[in-house]
């Protein structure tokens, strides 16, 4: 069956030719990928979170306001956007297979750059480690040199969190004294230091580079330098605006957030499964630690971009910043990814292109001076330009190719398992041609025609121990979700994991949320007359 049961043909926005850079010679690429980061950032309108360095990047970038991941879990999302194919093509819905063996020998975006003369380098969590990237981060296909993983990564899930009792625990909430942890450092600090070392080496290289840097935070556990807690006093932390499980939510759509329940501090709360709820004071603490982790991440991005500037590489390097998916902080009574809601599928996505999204820096001028999030007064920085159209994370690969001046891979045929190099996502290059957009309104496209697809598997119609992350063999239901500017429509249908086949005549449940009247997606209109009218109008 074609990916998404053939729905992809609804999209009518045409792809346009790639945008070519104004810098002479090939442009370098710095791709920053963050783990579990929802758009809780100043540049996305969050008034609480302090993210001045990411906001500064946004002020020189084209920012996509409505970007969505294709599956809200690490390995499937990363393999999808790094190959430019949907999960139904990579056939990776869990963590347990390598696409080149299991689905097709699909090229990746770093591989494409490598084959075009770039030195490609990976630092931190870019591919998901393990079977899904052949225990090698897809080496040697994707990378010119062996990928780097911080040595302190191995302590992430061990007992390194000092509790009120003075003992060490494996907690969800884990603010630490960095001098007190094994090796006296944290993974993201090590990744930043290694990325800067690689930039220093590439400064004198005759070859262009593609450097991917993957940051762990704000992925759980929330293990970050404890001083960042001070930015978020508990009295300033609000609860999620919709902390209850919605009345009309089909049980299949809910995830029971089993992973945080394994942490010692959450286990001590003795929560009921699957719906919780978590006590209000602990909800505030989780949100505090997530936001503190984001500010810690922001400092690492700030150090990295400041180094790029100091090495005078900002005028020859495209910077892309994205996350693999979002994370629910109590919305709908959930505390994880693992769903099709906006809160878990929507991601930050921005691109800095020298001379295009911002003027080329003058000699001695710094575009990205480091900003301390602890400064009492932080200047509010507006994004360079926002795009409101809905876009998919899948578009990252073709867009980066076009922005760097490479030929954009062709659209994939259906099916495309036999095709090594093609793309299922749109090239977003047209959004960077500001002058053309002003002169030709047609090029802007119609936001009503932009659509983003996501999907999520379940082992059963009701929440159970493996609902969050079912193994392929246990998948019985697939939730296919369409997000338009007006609504999110999800249909949960029978799925055969042996044939990789969705049966759209076997509907287990449905969800329909209207964006204008229900932006938080709390009122399911699937069985309402208004919902039935809309669904009727969508039928061919």
Short mmCIF file of C-alpha atoms in Angstrom, two decimals:
data_model
loop_
_atom_site.label_atom_id
_atom_site.label_comp_id
_atom_site.label_asym_id
_atom_site.label_seq_id
_atom_site.Cartn_x
_atom_site.Cartn_y
_atom_site.Cartn_z
CA UNK A 1 0.00 0.00 0.00
CA UNK A 2 1.27 3.53 -0.66
CA UNK A 3 2.34 5.49 2.44
CA UNK A 4 -0.57 7.06 4.33
CA UNK A 5 -3.00 4.88 2.41
CA UNK A 6 -2.68 7.11 -0.63
CA UNK A 7 -3.73 10.29 1.20
CA UNK A 8 -0.54 12.06 0.19
CA UNK A 9 -2.13 12.95 -3.17
CA UNK A 10 -4.43 15.46 -1.44
CA UNK A 11 -1.46 17.86 -1.32
CA UNK A 12 -1.65 20.17 -4.32
CA UNK A 13 1.01 22.77 -3.44
CA UNK A 14 3.54 22.49 -6.26
CA UNK A 15 7.23 21.97 -5.63
CA UNK A 16 9.41 24.66 -7.09
CA UNK A 17 13.04 24.76 -8.04
CA UNK A 18 15.68 25.00 -5.37
CA UNK A 19 16.83 28.35 -4.00
CA UNK A 20 20.48 29.02 -4.76
CA UNK A 21 22.68 30.81 -2.25
CA UNK A 22 24.19 34.24 -2.76
CA UNK A 23 27.55 33.12 -1.31
CA UNK A 24 30.24 32.17 -3.86
CA UNK A 25 31.18 28.48 -3.70
CA UNK A 26 29.48 25.65 -1.83
CA UNK A 27 27.95 26.50 1.53
CA UNK A 28 28.77 24.52 4.65
CA UNK A 29 25.90 23.07 6.71
CA UNK A 30 25.50 23.03 10.50
CA UNK A 31 22.48 20.91 11.43
CA UNK A 32 21.42 21.16 15.09
CA UNK A 33 18.97 18.45 16.19
CA UNK A 34 17.43 18.58 19.66
CA UNK A 35 15.79 15.68 21.47
CA UNK A 36 12.14 16.06 22.62
CA UNK A 37 12.05 19.87 22.22
CA UNK A 38 8.56 21.32 21.74
CA UNK A 39 8.41 24.96 20.56
CA UNK A 40 8.70 26.24 24.16
CA UNK A 41 11.05 29.01 23.06
CA UNK A 42 10.92 32.78 23.16
CA UNK A 43 10.98 32.95 19.34
CA UNK A 44 7.80 30.84 19.26
CA UNK A 45 6.03 33.19 21.66
CA UNK A 46 6.71 31.45 24.98
CA UNK A 47 6.85 34.23 27.58
CA UNK A 48 8.34 32.11 30.39
CA UNK A 49 11.20 30.20 28.76
CA UNK A 50 14.60 31.89 28.52
CA UNK A 51 16.18 30.86 25.23
CA UNK A 52 18.10 33.97 24.12
CA UNK A 53 20.67 32.20 21.94
CA UNK A 54 18.12 30.18 19.97
CA UNK A 55 15.99 33.35 19.73
CA UNK A 56 19.02 35.19 18.33
CA UNK A 57 19.45 32.46 15.71
CA UNK A 58 15.75 32.84 14.88
CA UNK A 59 16.18 36.61 14.46
CA UNK A 60 18.55 35.89 11.53
CA UNK A 61 16.56 32.93 10.19
CA UNK A 62 13.44 31.90 8.34
CA UNK A 63 11.27 30.33 11.06
CA UNK A 64 8.53 27.81 10.28
CA UNK A 65 5.71 28.37 12.72
CA UNK A 66 3.85 25.16 11.91
CA UNK A 67 6.32 22.33 11.37
CA UNK A 68 5.34 18.75 12.25
CA UNK A 69 7.20 15.46 12.81
CA UNK A 70 6.00 12.34 11.01
CA UNK A 71 6.04 10.13 14.14
CA UNK A 72 6.45 11.39 17.70
CA UNK A 73 9.19 9.03 18.86
CA UNK A 74 12.97 9.29 18.42
CA UNK A 75 14.18 6.54 16.06
CA UNK A 76 11.27 6.58 13.56
CA UNK A 77 11.27 10.40 13.37
CA UNK A 78 15.04 10.67 12.90
CA UNK A 79 15.25 7.93 10.27
CA UNK A 80 12.31 9.59 8.49
CA UNK A 81 13.76 13.10 8.26
CA UNK A 82 17.35 11.93 7.67
CA UNK A 83 16.25 9.74 4.73
CA UNK A 84 13.44 12.03 3.57
CA UNK A 85 10.93 9.14 3.67
CA UNK A 86 7.79 8.54 5.72
CA UNK A 87 7.65 5.84 8.41
CA UNK A 88 5.45 3.74 6.10
CA UNK A 89 8.40 3.68 3.66
CA UNK A 90 11.25 3.21 6.18
CA UNK A 91 9.01 0.63 7.89
CA UNK A 92 10.44 1.78 11.20
CA UNK A 93 7.74 2.40 13.80
CA UNK A 94 9.80 1.15 16.75
CA UNK A 95 13.54 0.96 17.57
CA UNK A 96 14.23 -2.53 16.31
CA UNK A 97 15.24 -2.56 12.63
CA UNK A 98 17.73 -0.98 10.24
CA UNK A 99 15.98 0.50 7.21
CA UNK A 100 18.72 -0.51 4.72
CA UNK A 101 18.08 -4.19 5.58
CA UNK A 102 14.39 -4.03 6.44
CA UNK A 103 12.91 -1.61 3.88
CA UNK A 104 15.33 -0.35 1.19
CA UNK A 105 18.86 0.97 0.75
CA UNK A 106 17.74 4.59 1.08
CA UNK A 107 20.32 7.38 0.99
CA UNK A 108 20.48 9.82 3.88
CA UNK A 109 20.99 13.57 3.75
CA UNK A 110 24.58 13.39 5.15
CA UNK A 111 25.33 10.58 2.69
CA UNK A 112 24.11 12.76 -0.19
CA UNK A 113 26.35 15.62 0.94
CA UNK A 114 29.28 13.21 1.38
CA UNK A 115 28.81 11.91 -2.17
CA UNK A 116 28.88 15.53 -3.34
CA UNK A 117 32.33 16.25 -1.88
CA UNK A 118 31.44 17.33 1.67
CA UNK A 119 33.20 16.19 4.83
CA UNK A 120 30.29 14.87 6.90
CA UNK A 121 30.53 14.65 10.70
CA UNK A 122 28.18 13.56 13.48
CA UNK A 123 28.38 14.68 17.12
CA UNK A 124 26.03 13.46 19.85
CA UNK A 125 22.58 12.02 19.14
CA UNK A 126 21.88 12.47 15.44
CA UNK A 127 20.67 9.03 14.38
CA UNK A 128 19.06 7.12 17.23
CA UNK A 129 21.74 4.72 18.54
CA UNK A 130 21.28 0.96 18.35
CA UNK A 131 19.77 -1.38 15.76
CA UNK A 132 17.88 1.42 13.97
CA UNK A 133 21.18 2.90 12.74
CA UNK A 134 23.07 -0.47 12.56
CA UNK A 135 24.89 0.20 15.87
CA UNK A 136 27.09 2.61 13.91
CA UNK A 137 25.04 5.78 13.34
CA UNK A 138 24.78 4.55 9.73
CA UNK A 139 28.55 4.52 9.26
CA UNK A 140 30.31 4.42 6.91
CA UNK A 141 27.48 5.42 4.52
CA UNK A 142 26.60 8.74 6.14
CA UNK A 143 29.82 9.97 7.72
CA UNK A 144 33.36 10.79 6.58
CA UNK A 145 34.80 10.20 10.07
CA UNK A 146 33.56 8.03 12.96
CA UNK A 147 30.60 9.63 14.79
CA UNK A 148 31.34 11.12 18.21
CA UNK A 149 29.39 10.17 21.33
CA UNK A 150 30.13 11.89 24.66
CA UNK A 151 31.75 9.57 27.21
CA UNK A 152 29.43 10.83 29.98
CA UNK A 153 26.33 9.67 28.04
CA UNK A 154 26.54 6.29 29.78
CA UNK A 155 25.57 7.87 33.12
CA UNK A 156 22.32 9.44 31.86
CA UNK A 157 20.06 6.76 33.31
CA UNK A 158 22.17 5.70 36.30
CA UNK A 159 21.92 6.81 39.92
CA UNK A 160 23.52 10.25 39.64
CA UNK A 161 20.74 12.40 41.12
CA UNK A 162 21.36 13.39 44.72
CA UNK A 163 18.05 13.29 46.56
CA UNK A 164 16.93 15.12 49.73
CA UNK A 165 18.16 12.04 51.65
CA UNK A 166 21.73 12.70 50.43
CA UNK A 167 21.71 9.38 48.50
CA UNK A 168 22.05 8.96 44.73
CA UNK A 169 18.92 8.03 42.74
CA UNK A 170 17.79 7.37 39.15
CA UNK A 171 15.19 10.14 39.17
CA UNK A 172 13.16 11.96 36.52
CA UNK A 173 14.04 15.32 38.12
CA UNK A 174 17.80 15.46 38.28
CA UNK A 175 19.35 18.94 38.70
CA UNK A 176 23.02 18.28 39.45
CA UNK A 177 26.18 19.94 40.67
CA UNK A 178 28.33 19.28 37.59
CA UNK A 179 31.47 18.94 39.72
CA UNK A 180 29.71 16.12 41.60
CA UNK A 181 28.77 13.91 38.59
CA UNK A 182 30.96 11.18 37.04
CA UNK A 183 33.67 12.73 34.81
CA UNK A 184 32.67 16.21 36.05
CA UNK A 185 30.75 16.99 32.87
CA UNK A 186 27.49 16.34 30.99
CA UNK A 187 26.90 14.90 27.50
CA UNK A 188 25.70 18.12 25.84
CA UNK A 189 28.69 20.06 27.19
CA UNK A 190 31.02 17.44 25.71
CA UNK A 191 29.17 17.53 22.38
CA UNK A 192 29.52 21.31 22.16
CA UNK A 193 33.26 21.09 22.89
CA UNK A 194 33.76 18.38 20.24
CA UNK A 195 31.69 20.27 17.64
CA UNK A 196 33.81 23.40 18.21
CA UNK A 197 37.00 21.33 17.81
CA UNK A 198 35.70 20.01 14.47
CA UNK A 199 34.77 23.53 13.30
CA UNK A 200 38.30 24.69 14.13
CA UNK A 201 39.71 21.86 12.00
CA UNK A 202 37.32 22.57 9.11
CA UNK A 203 38.17 26.29 9.13
CA UNK A 204 41.33 25.52 7.12
CA UNK A 205 39.88 22.67 5.04
CA UNK A 206 39.55 23.01 1.29
CA UNK A 207 36.36 20.90 1.42
CA UNK A 208 32.95 22.14 2.52
CA UNK A 209 31.53 20.47 5.63
CA UNK A 210 28.22 19.06 6.85
CA UNK A 211 28.28 18.94 10.66
CA UNK A 212 25.29 17.47 12.51
CA UNK A 213 25.15 18.12 16.26
CA UNK A 214 22.55 16.24 18.30
CA UNK A 215 21.71 17.52 21.78
CA UNK A 216 20.14 15.23 24.44
CA UNK A 217 18.29 17.75 26.59
CA UNK A 218 15.41 18.27 27.24
CA UNK A 219 15.00 14.47 26.85
CA UNK A 220 14.33 12.69 30.15
CA UNK A 221 15.81 12.35 32.70
CA UNK A 222 16.01 16.08 33.35
CA UNK A 223 19.70 15.98 34.27
CA UNK A 224 21.08 19.50 33.96
CA UNK A 225 23.25 21.95 35.97
CA UNK A 226 21.17 22.85 39.02
CA UNK A 227 21.72 26.62 38.70
CA UNK A 228 19.25 26.65 35.78
CA UNK A 229 16.44 25.87 38.23
CA UNK A 230 16.83 29.42 39.57
CA UNK A 231 15.50 30.79 36.27
CA UNK A 232 12.14 29.13 37.01
CA UNK A 233 10.92 29.65 40.60
CA UNK A 234 8.12 27.16 41.27
CA UNK A 235 5.68 29.98 42.09
CA UNK A 236 6.05 31.17 38.47
CA UNK A 237 5.30 27.75 36.97
CA UNK A 238 1.74 27.24 35.76
CA UNK A 239 0.10 23.90 35.06
CA UNK A 240 -0.81 22.81 31.54
CA UNK A 241 -3.91 24.73 30.38
CA UNK A 242 -5.72 21.41 29.82
CA UNK A 243 -4.38 18.97 32.43
CA UNK A 244 -7.35 16.56 32.24
CA UNK A 245 -7.74 13.61 29.90
CA UNK A 246 -10.39 14.90 27.42
CA UNK A 247 -13.80 13.28 27.86
CA UNK A 248 -14.18 12.42 24.18
CA UNK A 249 -10.68 11.01 23.70
CA UNK A 250 -10.75 7.45 22.31
CA UNK A 251 -8.70 5.19 24.66
CA UNK A 252 -6.50 4.13 21.71
CA UNK A 253 -5.30 7.74 21.33
CA UNK A 254 -4.01 7.96 24.91
CA UNK A 255 -0.49 6.98 25.93
CA UNK A 256 0.17 5.97 29.55
CA UNK A 257 3.71 7.51 29.73
CA UNK A 258 5.24 4.35 31.14
CA UNK A 259 8.86 5.54 30.84
CA UNK A 260 8.62 8.31 33.44
CA UNK A 261 6.82 5.88 35.78
CA UNK A 262 10.05 3.82 35.95
CA UNK A 263 12.00 6.71 37.57
CA UNK A 264 12.47 6.42 41.32
CA UNK A 265 10.92 9.78 42.22
CA UNK A 266 7.83 9.12 40.07
CA UNK A 267 7.53 5.54 41.29
CA UNK A 268 7.42 6.89 44.86
CA UNK A 269 4.22 8.79 43.97
CA UNK A 270 2.41 5.43 43.57
CA UNK A 271 0.36 6.66 40.61
CA UNK A 272 -2.53 4.70 39.16
CA UNK A 273 -2.07 3.27 35.65
CA UNK A 274 -2.86 4.34 32.96
CA UNK A 275 -4.34 7.77 33.69
CA UNK A 276 -2.50 9.01 36.76
CA UNK A 277 -2.97 11.82 37.64
CA UNK A 278 0.31 13.28 38.93
CA UNK A 279 -0.03 15.47 42.06
CA UNK A 280 -0.15 19.18 41.19
CA UNK A 281 3.04 20.13 43.05
CA UNK A 282 5.00 17.44 41.20
CA UNK A 283 3.49 18.56 37.88
CA UNK A 284 4.99 22.00 38.52
CA UNK A 285 8.38 20.43 39.28
CA UNK A 286 8.36 18.46 36.02
CA UNK A 287 7.54 21.59 34.03
CA UNK A 288 10.21 23.55 35.92
CA UNK A 289 12.87 20.96 35.09
CA UNK A 290 11.85 20.74 31.43
CA UNK A 291 12.13 24.53 31.03
CA UNK A 292 15.43 24.59 32.96
CA UNK A 293 16.74 21.87 30.61
CA UNK A 294 15.74 24.03 27.63
CA UNK A 295 17.69 27.00 29.02
CA UNK A 296 20.70 24.75 29.62
CA UNK A 297 20.42 23.52 26.01
CA UNK A 298 20.20 27.16 24.86
CA UNK A 299 23.58 27.94 26.43
CA UNK A 300 25.17 25.06 24.51
CA UNK A 301 23.66 26.28 21.23
CA UNK A 302 24.94 29.76 22.15
CA UNK A 303 28.53 28.55 22.70
CA UNK A 304 28.45 26.61 19.43
CA UNK A 305 27.14 29.52 17.32
CA UNK A 306 29.48 32.00 18.97
CA UNK A 307 32.41 29.73 18.01
CA UNK A 308 31.13 29.51 14.42
CA UNK A 309 31.14 33.32 14.42
CA UNK A 310 34.63 33.59 15.94
CA UNK A 311 35.96 31.26 13.23
CA UNK A 312 34.39 33.55 10.59
CA UNK A 313 32.28 30.68 9.25
CA UNK A 314 28.90 32.43 9.71
CA UNK A 315 29.10 33.94 6.22
CA UNK A 316 29.57 30.55 4.55
CA UNK A 317 27.43 28.18 6.64
CA UNK A 318 23.72 27.33 6.45
CA UNK A 319 22.39 26.62 9.95
CA UNK A 320 19.31 24.44 10.39
CA UNK A 321 17.76 24.00 13.84
CA UNK A 322 15.07 21.39 14.51
CA UNK A 323 13.77 18.87 17.04
CA UNK A 324 12.75 15.26 16.44
CA UNK A 325 9.28 15.81 18.00
CA UNK A 326 7.58 17.59 20.90
CA UNK A 327 6.68 16.44 24.43
CA UNK A 328 3.51 16.79 26.51
CA UNK A 329 3.94 18.55 29.86
CA UNK A 330 0.57 17.57 31.30
CA UNK A 331 -1.57 18.55 28.31
CA UNK A 332 -4.43 15.99 27.99
CA UNK A 333 -3.09 14.40 31.20
CA UNK A 334 -0.02 13.10 29.33
CA UNK A 335 3.71 13.35 30.13
CA UNK A 336 5.54 12.05 27.08
CA UNK A 337 5.59 12.07 23.28
CA UNK A 338 3.90 8.97 21.74
CA UNK A 339 0.76 10.58 20.30
CA UNK A 340 -0.62 12.44 17.26
CA UNK A 341 -1.55 15.65 19.11
CA UNK A 342 0.07 18.94 18.07
CA UNK A 343 1.83 19.14 21.44
CA UNK A 344 3.93 16.07 20.52
CA UNK A 345 4.18 16.37 16.73
CA UNK A 346 4.85 20.13 16.39
CA UNK A 347 8.53 21.08 16.37
CA UNK A 348 10.71 24.16 16.08
CA UNK A 349 12.23 24.48 12.58
CA UNK A 350 14.38 27.37 11.35
CA UNK A 351 17.05 27.98 8.73
CA UNK A 352 19.76 30.65 8.65
CA UNK A 353 21.13 31.20 5.13
CA UNK A 354 23.95 33.76 4.87
CA UNK A 355 23.05 36.68 2.63
CA UNK A 356 19.51 35.39 2.22
CA UNK A 357 17.73 35.25 5.59
CA UNK A 358 20.14 37.87 7.00
CA UNK A 359 22.75 40.19 5.44
CA UNK A 360 26.26 38.77 5.21
CA UNK A 361 28.15 39.85 8.35
CA UNK A 362 30.66 42.66 7.89
CA UNK A 363 34.31 42.01 8.76
CA UNK A 364 34.56 41.86 12.56
CA UNK A 365 30.76 41.83 13.02
CA UNK A 366 29.27 39.07 15.15
CA UNK A 367 25.87 37.67 14.24
CA UNK A 368 25.80 35.20 17.13
CA UNK A 369 27.48 36.68 20.23
CA UNK A 370 26.84 34.46 23.25
CA UNK A 371 23.96 35.69 25.44
CA UNK A 372 23.77 34.64 29.07
CA UNK A 373 20.20 33.49 29.94
CA UNK A 374 20.87 34.65 33.52
CA UNK A 375 21.13 38.30 32.41
CA UNK A 376 18.35 40.06 34.27
CA UNK A 377 17.16 41.99 31.21
CA UNK A 378 17.00 40.04 27.99
CA UNK A 379 16.17 41.87 24.80
CA UNK A 380 13.10 40.43 23.05
CA UNK A 381 14.19 39.29 19.58
CA UNK A 382 11.70 38.80 16.79
CA UNK A 383 12.30 36.02 14.24
CA UNK A 384 13.74 37.23 10.93
CA UNK A 385 10.66 36.05 9.03
CA UNK A 386 7.91 33.58 9.87
CA UNK A 387 6.26 31.11 7.53
CA UNK A 388 2.76 30.15 8.63
CA UNK A 389 2.24 27.33 6.08
CA UNK A 390 2.15 23.83 7.53
CA UNK A 391 5.34 21.94 6.72
CA UNK A 392 6.76 18.52 7.54
CA UNK A 393 10.09 17.63 9.16
CA UNK A 394 10.44 15.33 6.15
CA UNK A 395 11.26 18.47 4.13
CA UNK A 396 14.54 19.00 5.99
CA UNK A 397 16.58 16.84 3.57
CA UNK A 398 15.56 18.34 0.20
CA UNK A 399 15.54 21.87 1.64
CA UNK A 400 19.10 21.59 2.98
CA UNK A 401 20.30 20.19 -0.35
CA UNK A 402 18.75 23.11 -2.23
CA UNK A 403 19.97 25.79 0.18
CA UNK A 404 23.54 24.48 -0.06
CA UNK A 405 23.38 24.65 -3.85
CA UNK A 406 23.15 20.89 -4.52
CA UNK A 407 20.66 19.38 -6.93
CA UNK A 408 17.45 18.58 -5.02
CA UNK A 409 16.70 14.82 -5.19
CA UNK A 410 13.62 13.94 -7.28
CA UNK A 411 10.21 13.12 -5.85
CA UNK A 412 9.77 9.45 -4.95
CA UNK A 413 7.59 7.25 -7.12
CA UNK A 414 5.01 5.05 -5.34
CA UNK A 415 6.20 2.61 -4.19
CA UNK A 416 9.84 3.67 -3.81
CA UNK A 417 11.44 0.80 -1.87
CA UNK A 418 13.72 0.11 -4.86
CA UNK A 419 14.80 3.76 -5.30
CA UNK A 420 17.97 4.72 -3.42
CA UNK A 421 17.78 8.52 -3.76
CA UNK A 422 14.47 10.36 -3.77
CA UNK A 423 12.32 12.39 -1.42
CA UNK A 424 8.77 12.19 -0.10
CA UNK A 425 8.85 15.70 1.38
CA UNK A 426 8.56 19.06 -0.31
CA UNK A 427 11.54 21.28 -0.94
CA UNK A 428 10.84 24.45 1.08
CA UNK A 429 13.20 26.52 -1.10
CA UNK A 430 10.42 28.70 -2.48
CA UNK A 431 9.94 30.30 0.98
CA UNK A 432 13.47 31.72 0.89
CA UNK A 433 13.00 33.68 -2.33
CA UNK A 434 11.60 36.81 -0.72
CA UNK A 435 11.85 39.06 -3.77
CA UNK A 436 10.10 36.52 -5.98
CA UNK A 437 7.36 36.06 -3.38
CA UNK A 438 6.70 39.81 -3.30
CA UNK A 439 6.52 40.04 -7.08
CA UNK A 440 4.53 36.85 -7.66
CA UNK A 441 1.86 36.15 -5.04
CA UNK A 442 1.20 32.76 -6.69
CA UNK A 443 4.56 31.52 -5.44
CA UNK A 444 3.42 32.04 -1.85
CA UNK A 445 0.92 29.25 -2.23
CA UNK A 446 -2.29 28.97 -0.28
CA UNK A 447 -1.86 28.05 3.41
CA UNK A 448 -5.15 26.16 3.10
CA UNK A 449 -3.44 23.76 0.72
CA UNK A 450 -0.57 22.96 3.08
CA UNK A 451 -0.94 19.66 4.94
CA UNK A 452 1.22 17.73 7.42
CA UNK A 453 0.90 13.99 8.05
CA UNK A 454 1.83 12.11 11.21
CA UNK A 455 1.16 8.59 12.43
CA UNK A 456 1.44 6.54 15.60
CA UNK A 457 1.16 2.77 16.23
CA UNK A 458 -0.65 1.05 19.09
CA UNK A 459 -0.74 -2.58 20.25
CA UNK A 460 -4.40 -2.44 21.32
CA UNK A 461 -7.51 -0.27 21.51
CA UNK A 462 -6.96 0.44 25.22
CA UNK A 463 -3.85 1.76 27.02
CA UNK A 464 -1.56 -1.03 28.20
CA UNK A 465 2.08 -1.46 29.30
CA UNK A 466 3.48 -1.26 25.74
CA UNK A 467 1.10 1.34 24.25
CA UNK A 468 3.82 4.01 24.17
CA UNK A 469 6.43 2.05 22.23
CA UNK A 470 4.98 -1.16 20.75
CA UNK A 471 7.39 -3.47 18.92
CA UNK A 472 6.55 -4.01 15.26
CA UNK A 473 5.22 -7.54 15.84
CA UNK A 474 2.76 -6.20 18.45
CA UNK A 475 1.29 -3.34 16.38
CA UNK A 476 -2.42 -3.91 15.73
CA UNK A 477 -3.67 -0.34 15.16
CA UNK A 478 -2.15 2.63 13.32
CA UNK A 479 -3.33 6.18 13.91
CA UNK A 480 -2.96 8.21 10.70
CA UNK A 481 -3.30 11.94 11.26
CA UNK A 482 -3.78 14.86 8.87
CA UNK A 483 -3.14 18.41 10.11
CA UNK A 484 -4.41 21.29 7.99
CA UNK A 485 -4.67 24.98 8.86
CA UNK A 486 -8.30 24.35 9.93
CA UNK A 487 -8.34 20.96 11.66
CA UNK A 488 -6.53 17.84 12.86
CA UNK A 489 -8.17 14.61 11.71
CA UNK A 490 -6.90 11.26 12.99
CA UNK A 491 -8.27 7.84 12.09
CA UNK A 492 -7.16 4.73 14.01
CA UNK A 493 -7.31 1.72 11.69
CA UNK A 494 -6.38 -1.96 11.77
CA UNK A 495 -2.75 -2.66 10.86
CA UNK A 496 -1.03 -5.89 9.81
CA UNK A 497 2.62 -5.72 10.96
CA UNK A 498 3.69 -8.67 8.79
CA UNK A 499 2.42 -7.08 5.57
CA UNK A 500 2.95 -3.45 6.73
CA UNK A 501 -0.62 -2.90 5.63
CA UNK A 502 -3.20 -0.50 7.02
CA UNK A 503 -6.85 -1.46 6.53
CA UNK A 504 -8.82 1.77 6.15
CA UNK A 505 -12.12 -0.12 6.11
CA UNK A 506 -11.35 -1.36 9.65
CA UNK A 507 -11.78 1.88 11.61
CA UNK A 508 -11.26 1.48 15.36
CA UNK A 509 -11.71 5.15 16.37
CA UNK A 510 -11.48 8.69 15.07
CA UNK A 511 -10.57 12.18 16.27
CA UNK A 512 -11.41 15.56 14.77
CA UNK A 513 -10.37 18.89 16.29
CA UNK A 514 -11.07 22.33 14.81
CA UNK A 515 -8.06 24.60 15.17
CA UNK A 516 -9.84 27.95 15.57
CA UNK A 517 -12.39 26.89 18.21
CA UNK A 518 -10.27 24.21 19.91
CA UNK A 519 -6.54 25.01 19.51
CA UNK A 520 -5.56 22.69 22.40
CA UNK A 521 -7.40 19.71 20.85
CA UNK A 522 -9.61 18.87 23.81
CA UNK A 523 -13.03 18.52 22.13
CA UNK A 524 -13.26 15.58 19.76
CA UNK A 525 -15.88 16.35 17.09
CA UNK A 526 -15.49 13.09 15.16
CA UNK A 527 -18.99 11.84 16.05
CA UNK A 528 -20.58 15.31 16.05
CA UNK A 529 -22.78 16.46 13.17
CA UNK A 530 -20.33 19.26 12.30
CA UNK A 531 -17.56 16.68 12.19
CA UNK A 532 -19.58 14.30 10.03
CA UNK A 533 -20.30 17.13 7.58
CA UNK A 534 -16.59 17.89 7.22
CA UNK A 535 -15.64 14.24 6.83
CA UNK A 536 -18.38 13.81 4.20
CA UNK A 537 -16.93 16.75 2.24
CA UNK A 538 -13.47 15.09 2.25
CA UNK A 539 -14.74 11.89 0.67
CA UNK A 540 -13.94 11.53 -3.07
#
